[in-house]
Structure formats: structure tokens, C-alpha cells
Short mmCIF file of C-alpha atoms and ligand atoms in Angstrom, two decimals:
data_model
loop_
_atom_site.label_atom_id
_atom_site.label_comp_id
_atom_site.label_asym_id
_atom_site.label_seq_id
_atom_site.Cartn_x
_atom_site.Cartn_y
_atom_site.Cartn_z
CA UNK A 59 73.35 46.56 0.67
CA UNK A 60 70.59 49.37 1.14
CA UNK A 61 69.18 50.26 -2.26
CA UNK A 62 66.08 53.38 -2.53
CA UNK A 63 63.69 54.25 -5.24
CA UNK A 64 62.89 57.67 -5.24
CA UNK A 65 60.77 59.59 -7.88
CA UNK A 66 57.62 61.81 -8.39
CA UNK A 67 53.97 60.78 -8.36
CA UNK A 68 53.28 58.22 -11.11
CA UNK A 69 57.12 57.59 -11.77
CA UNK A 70 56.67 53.84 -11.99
CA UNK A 71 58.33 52.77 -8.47
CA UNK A 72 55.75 50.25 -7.91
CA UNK A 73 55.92 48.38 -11.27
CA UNK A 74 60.09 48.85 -10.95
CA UNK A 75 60.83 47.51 -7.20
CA UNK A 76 59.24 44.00 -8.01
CA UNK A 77 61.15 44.12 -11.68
CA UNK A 78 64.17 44.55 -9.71
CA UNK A 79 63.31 42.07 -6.89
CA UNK A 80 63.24 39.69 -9.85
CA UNK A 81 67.00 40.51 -11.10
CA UNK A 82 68.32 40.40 -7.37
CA UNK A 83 66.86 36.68 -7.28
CA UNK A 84 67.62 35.68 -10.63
CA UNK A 85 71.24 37.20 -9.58
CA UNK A 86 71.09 34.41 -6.61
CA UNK A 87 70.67 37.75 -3.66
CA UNK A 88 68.86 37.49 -0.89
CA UNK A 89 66.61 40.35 -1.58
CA UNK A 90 63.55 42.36 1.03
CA UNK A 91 61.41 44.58 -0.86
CA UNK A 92 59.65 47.42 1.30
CA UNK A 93 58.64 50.90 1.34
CA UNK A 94 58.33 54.37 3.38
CA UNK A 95 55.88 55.26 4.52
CA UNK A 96 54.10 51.99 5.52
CA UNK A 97 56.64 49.49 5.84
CA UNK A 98 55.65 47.75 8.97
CA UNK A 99 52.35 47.47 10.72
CA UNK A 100 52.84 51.02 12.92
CA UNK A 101 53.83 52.71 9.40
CA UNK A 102 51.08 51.31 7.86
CA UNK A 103 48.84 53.64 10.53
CA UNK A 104 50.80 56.07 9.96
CA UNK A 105 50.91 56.39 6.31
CA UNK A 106 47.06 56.49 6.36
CA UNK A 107 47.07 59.89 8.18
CA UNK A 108 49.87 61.60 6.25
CA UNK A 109 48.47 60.30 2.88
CA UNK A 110 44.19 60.58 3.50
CA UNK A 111 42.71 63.32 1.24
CA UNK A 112 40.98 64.66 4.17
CA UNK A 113 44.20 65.60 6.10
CA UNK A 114 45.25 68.53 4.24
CA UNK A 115 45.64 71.07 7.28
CA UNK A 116 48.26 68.16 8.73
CA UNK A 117 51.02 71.44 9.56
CA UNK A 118 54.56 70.84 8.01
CA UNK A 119 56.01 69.90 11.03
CA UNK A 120 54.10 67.64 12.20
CA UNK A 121 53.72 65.69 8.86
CA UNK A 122 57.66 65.47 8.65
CA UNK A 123 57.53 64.10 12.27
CA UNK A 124 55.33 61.98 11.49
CA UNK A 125 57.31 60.80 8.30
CA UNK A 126 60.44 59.72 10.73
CA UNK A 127 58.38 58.15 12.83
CA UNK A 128 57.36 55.94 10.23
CA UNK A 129 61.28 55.42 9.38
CA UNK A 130 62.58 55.08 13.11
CA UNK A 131 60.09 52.10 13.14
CA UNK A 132 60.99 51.01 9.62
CA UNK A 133 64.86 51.10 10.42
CA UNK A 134 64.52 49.03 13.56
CA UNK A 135 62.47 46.00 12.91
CA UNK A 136 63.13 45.81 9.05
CA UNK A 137 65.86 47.47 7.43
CA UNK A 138 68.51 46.88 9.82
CA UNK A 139 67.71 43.44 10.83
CA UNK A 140 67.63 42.58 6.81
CA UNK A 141 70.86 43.97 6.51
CA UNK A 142 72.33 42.30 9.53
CA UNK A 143 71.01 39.04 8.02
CA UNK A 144 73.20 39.83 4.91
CA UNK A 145 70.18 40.86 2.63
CA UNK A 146 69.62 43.63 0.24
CA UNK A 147 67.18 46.18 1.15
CA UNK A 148 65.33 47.56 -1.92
CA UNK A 149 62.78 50.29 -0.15
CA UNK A 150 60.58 52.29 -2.10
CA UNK A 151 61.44 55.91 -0.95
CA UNK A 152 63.20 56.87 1.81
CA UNK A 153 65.29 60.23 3.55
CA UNK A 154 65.24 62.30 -0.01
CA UNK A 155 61.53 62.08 0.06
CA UNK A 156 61.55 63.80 3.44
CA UNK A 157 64.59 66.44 2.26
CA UNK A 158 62.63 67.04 -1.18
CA UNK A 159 58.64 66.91 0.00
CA UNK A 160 59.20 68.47 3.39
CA UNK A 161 62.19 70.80 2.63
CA UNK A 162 62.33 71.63 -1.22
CA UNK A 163 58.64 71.51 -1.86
CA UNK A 164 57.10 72.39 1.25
CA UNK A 165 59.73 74.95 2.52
CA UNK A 166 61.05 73.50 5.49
CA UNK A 167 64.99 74.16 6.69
CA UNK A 168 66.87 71.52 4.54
CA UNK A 169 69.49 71.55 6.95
CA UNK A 170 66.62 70.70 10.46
CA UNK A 171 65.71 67.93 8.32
CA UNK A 172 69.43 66.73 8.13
CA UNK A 173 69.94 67.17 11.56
CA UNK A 174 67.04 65.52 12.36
CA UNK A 175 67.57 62.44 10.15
CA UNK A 176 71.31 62.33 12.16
CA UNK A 177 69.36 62.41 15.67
CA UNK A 178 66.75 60.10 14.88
CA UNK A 179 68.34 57.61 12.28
CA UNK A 180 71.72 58.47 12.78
CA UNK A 181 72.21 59.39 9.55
CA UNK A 182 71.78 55.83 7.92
CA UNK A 183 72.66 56.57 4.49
CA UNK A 184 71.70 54.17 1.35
CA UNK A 185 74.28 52.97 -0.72
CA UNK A 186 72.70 52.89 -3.95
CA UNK A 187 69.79 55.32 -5.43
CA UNK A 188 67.55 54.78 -8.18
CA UNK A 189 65.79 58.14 -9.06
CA UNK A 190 63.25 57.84 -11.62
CA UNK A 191 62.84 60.94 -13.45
CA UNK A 192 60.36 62.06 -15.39
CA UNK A 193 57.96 65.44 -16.28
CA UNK A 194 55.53 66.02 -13.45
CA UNK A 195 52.64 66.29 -16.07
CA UNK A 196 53.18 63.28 -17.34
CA UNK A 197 53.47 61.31 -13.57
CA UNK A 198 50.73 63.67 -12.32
CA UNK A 199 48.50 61.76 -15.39
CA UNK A 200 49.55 58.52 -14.64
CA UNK A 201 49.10 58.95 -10.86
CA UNK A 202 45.49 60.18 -11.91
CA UNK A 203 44.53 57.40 -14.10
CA UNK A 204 45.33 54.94 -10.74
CA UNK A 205 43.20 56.89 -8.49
CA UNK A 206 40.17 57.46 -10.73
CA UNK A 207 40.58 53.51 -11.39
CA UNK A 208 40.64 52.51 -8.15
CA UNK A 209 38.83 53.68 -5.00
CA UNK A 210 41.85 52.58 -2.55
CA UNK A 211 44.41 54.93 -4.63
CA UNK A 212 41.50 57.51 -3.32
CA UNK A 213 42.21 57.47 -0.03
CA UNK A 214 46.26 57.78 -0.52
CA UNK A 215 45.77 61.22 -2.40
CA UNK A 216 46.78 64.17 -0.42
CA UNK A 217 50.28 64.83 -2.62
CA UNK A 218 48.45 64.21 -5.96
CA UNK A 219 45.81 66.94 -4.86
CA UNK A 220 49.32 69.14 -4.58
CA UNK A 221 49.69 72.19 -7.49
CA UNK A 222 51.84 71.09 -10.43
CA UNK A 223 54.26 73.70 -8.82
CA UNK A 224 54.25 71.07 -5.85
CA UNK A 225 55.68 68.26 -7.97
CA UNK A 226 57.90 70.67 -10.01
CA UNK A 227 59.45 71.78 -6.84
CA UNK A 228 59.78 67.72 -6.12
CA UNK A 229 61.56 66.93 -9.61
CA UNK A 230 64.21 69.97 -9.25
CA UNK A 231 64.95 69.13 -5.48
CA UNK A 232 65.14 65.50 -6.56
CA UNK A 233 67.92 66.44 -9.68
CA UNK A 234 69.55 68.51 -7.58
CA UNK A 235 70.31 66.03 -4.35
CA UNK A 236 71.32 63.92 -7.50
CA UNK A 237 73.71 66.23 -8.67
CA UNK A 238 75.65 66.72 -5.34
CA UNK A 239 75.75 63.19 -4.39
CA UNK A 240 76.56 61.70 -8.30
CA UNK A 241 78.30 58.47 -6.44
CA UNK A 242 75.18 57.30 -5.27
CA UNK A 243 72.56 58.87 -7.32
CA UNK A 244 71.40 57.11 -10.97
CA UNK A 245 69.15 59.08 -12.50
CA UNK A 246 67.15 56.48 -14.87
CA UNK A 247 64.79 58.03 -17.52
CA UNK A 248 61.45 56.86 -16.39
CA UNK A 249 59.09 58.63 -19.36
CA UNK A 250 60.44 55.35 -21.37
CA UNK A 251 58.40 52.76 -21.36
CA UNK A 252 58.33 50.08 -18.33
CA UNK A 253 60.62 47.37 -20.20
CA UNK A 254 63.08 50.11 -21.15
CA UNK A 255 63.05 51.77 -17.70
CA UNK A 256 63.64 48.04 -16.24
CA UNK A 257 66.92 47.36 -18.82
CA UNK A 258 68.21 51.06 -17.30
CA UNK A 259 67.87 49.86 -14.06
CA UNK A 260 69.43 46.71 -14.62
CA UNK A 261 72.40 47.85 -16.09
CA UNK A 262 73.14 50.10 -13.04
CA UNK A 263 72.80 47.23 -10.48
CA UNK A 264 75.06 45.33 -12.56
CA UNK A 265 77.46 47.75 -13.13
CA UNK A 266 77.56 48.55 -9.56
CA UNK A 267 77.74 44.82 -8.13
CA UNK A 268 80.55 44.13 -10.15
CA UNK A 269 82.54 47.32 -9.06
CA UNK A 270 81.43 46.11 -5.21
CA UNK A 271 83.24 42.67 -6.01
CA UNK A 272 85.93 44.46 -7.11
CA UNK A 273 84.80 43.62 -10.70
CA UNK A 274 84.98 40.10 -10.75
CA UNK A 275 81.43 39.50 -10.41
P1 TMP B 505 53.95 56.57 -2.48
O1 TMP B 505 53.99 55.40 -1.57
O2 TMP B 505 52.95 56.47 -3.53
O3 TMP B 505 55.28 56.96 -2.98
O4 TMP B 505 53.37 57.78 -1.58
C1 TMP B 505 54.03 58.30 -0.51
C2 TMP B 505 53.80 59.79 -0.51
O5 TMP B 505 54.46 60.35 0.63
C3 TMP B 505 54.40 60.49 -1.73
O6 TMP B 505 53.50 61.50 -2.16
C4 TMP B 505 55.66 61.14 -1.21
C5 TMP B 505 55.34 61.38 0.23
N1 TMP B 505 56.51 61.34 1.11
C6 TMP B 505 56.91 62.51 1.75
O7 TMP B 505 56.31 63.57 1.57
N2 TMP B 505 57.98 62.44 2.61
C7 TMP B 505 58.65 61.27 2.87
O8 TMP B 505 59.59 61.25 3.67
C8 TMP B 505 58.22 60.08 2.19
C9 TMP B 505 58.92 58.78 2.47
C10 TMP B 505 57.15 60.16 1.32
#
């Protein structure tokens, strides 16, 4: 099972992927935590150019290229070898980053980036997504109070240095990729704090094992 996180700056992905690693254990699953971009050594190269501060005349293009070339790697020699082993994948953000940063925010076709995704991942869908929502102001704060905390959150800054019309953009093109695919979207109210965001969470995963197993789980 392929599971995503997806959410603004400062929406509490970090602190909710290990939370849920946790349950998946607890719930006896084999479970592989990882994230996009910067989920294997390449992507970790990678994700230092599309995310450094001093990048910011990276064109569109070539920062969405460079985004699935991070996830052609990540795909290859970690997701689907997890999920041939039987494991669940829990990634933190994956293709609706790439349709809502590259296409809803920064105005690229929505439908390239589709095609795209088909050519070069062919299409691998997940099966369940968490997408925590929340106001931009108040992620935008959070994601602040990181960086100005710690000099390594400075180098990964380039989309916090993004106008709050940036991460608005994000949040609407987020709902709305939630509200045509309501099957696999669960939209989990992430201004709560971390415990209650965690219980939210939990209850979807539970909820959506036991309809997997036909609800005898
Ligand atoms: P994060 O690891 O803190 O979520 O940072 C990754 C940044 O990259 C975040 O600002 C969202 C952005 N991003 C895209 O613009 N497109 C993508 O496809 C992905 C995966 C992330």
C-alpha cells in the first residue's frame, strides 16, 4: 500500500509521518517512511538545488524536470521495491506537489504535468492521501520559526521566500485535487494541535485498513 502526505509549508508532515510510522508498527505492518524530493542519495542532490535560497531564477520547467527526476529515481530503487516486498510506503509528498507547486501555483499546463507523470512514472498513483490542511499564514509562521531556529532549514528556503499568494494558490489547488478525487483524498485539519491531528489521522488509516480487509480487520 502507497500512502502520501501532502500539505503546505509548516503543515506538520514531518512531526505526522513518524506518528504514523508508529501506528503502522504498533498495527504489526511492515512500514518505509520516505519523502520527495530527497528520498535516495541522487534526490538528496537534487533537492539541494530545487530547494537552496540562492536558486530562485531555477525556470519552471526546468525545476518541474528536475522534481521527476527526483521521483523516477525515488520510484525505482525505493518505492517500488518496498511495495514488491509487501511493505507500506508512507512518502512525504509526492505527484500533487508537482500538479499544485508547478501547475496551480506556478502556472504551468496541469494537463503537461499529467502527461508527463504518465511518461515518466507511468502514472503510479497512491492509494491513500493524507492532506493536511491548514491557513497559509499560520504554516508560513511555523515554517518561519524552523528556519530562523535552525541554520540547515536556511538553506531549504526557496518556497518559504514565495508571496503568501504562492501558498494560497498551493492550499486551493491542494482542496481542489481533493475534491475531484474524494476516494483517495482525507483532508485532516492540521491547525489542531499535533496530538489531535495524529488521532485524525489515525482514524482514517483504520477506517481504511479495515474496508481493505473487507472489514474484518
Ligand atoms: P518539504 O520537504 O519541506 O516538503 O519541501 C519540499 C518543497 O518542494 C516544498 O516547498 C514543496 C516543493 N515541491 C514542489 O514544488 N514540487 C514537488 O513535486 C514536490 C515533491 C515538492
Amino acid at each position: 500500500m502507497f500512502i502520501t502526505l501532502e500539505g503546505i509549508e509548516g503543515s506538520g508532515k514531518t512531526t505526522q509521518i513518524q506518528a504514523i510510522a508508529r501506528w503502522l508498527t504498533a498495527a504489526g505492518r511492515d512500514c518505509l517512511t520516505t519523502r520527495e524530493p530527497g528520498g535516495t542519495s541522487i534526490g538528496g542532490q537534487i533537492r539541494s538545488v530545487l530547494l537552496h535560497p540562492d536558486n530562485s531564477d531555477l525556470a519552471p520547467a526546468a525545476e518541474l524536470l528536475l522534481y521527476v527526476a527526483d521521483r523516477v529515481q525515488h520510484l525505482e530503487t525505493v518505492v517500488r521495491p518496498a511495495l514488491a516486498a509487501g511493505k507500506v510506503v508512507v512518502c512525504d509528498r509526492y505527484f500533487d506537489a508537482t500538479l499544485v507547486y508547478q501547475g496551480y501555483a506556478r502556472g504551468l499546463d496541469k494537463d503537461m504535468i499529467r502527461r508527463l507523470h504518465h511518461l515518466a512514472c507511468k502514472g503510479m498513483t497512491p492509494d491513500l492521501t493524507l492532506l493536511l490542511d491548514l491557513e497559509p499564514e499560520a504554516g508560513l509562521a511555523r515554517a518561519w520559526r524552523r528556519i530562523d531556529s535552525d541554520t540547515a532549514h536556511v538553506m531549504e528556503s526557496r518556497f518559504e521566500k514565495e508571496k503568501l499568494l504562492f501558498h494560497q494558490r498551493v492550499r486551493a489547488g491542494y482542496l481542489d485535487l481533493a475534491r475531484r478525487e474524494p476516494r483517495r483524498f482525507a483532508i485532516i485539519d492540521a491547525a489542531l494541535d499535533p496530538q489531535a491531528v495524529t488521532a485524525q489521522i489515525e482514524t482514517v488509516l483504520k477506517a481504511n485498513f479495515q474496508q481493505r480487509s473487507g472489514g474484518t480487520d
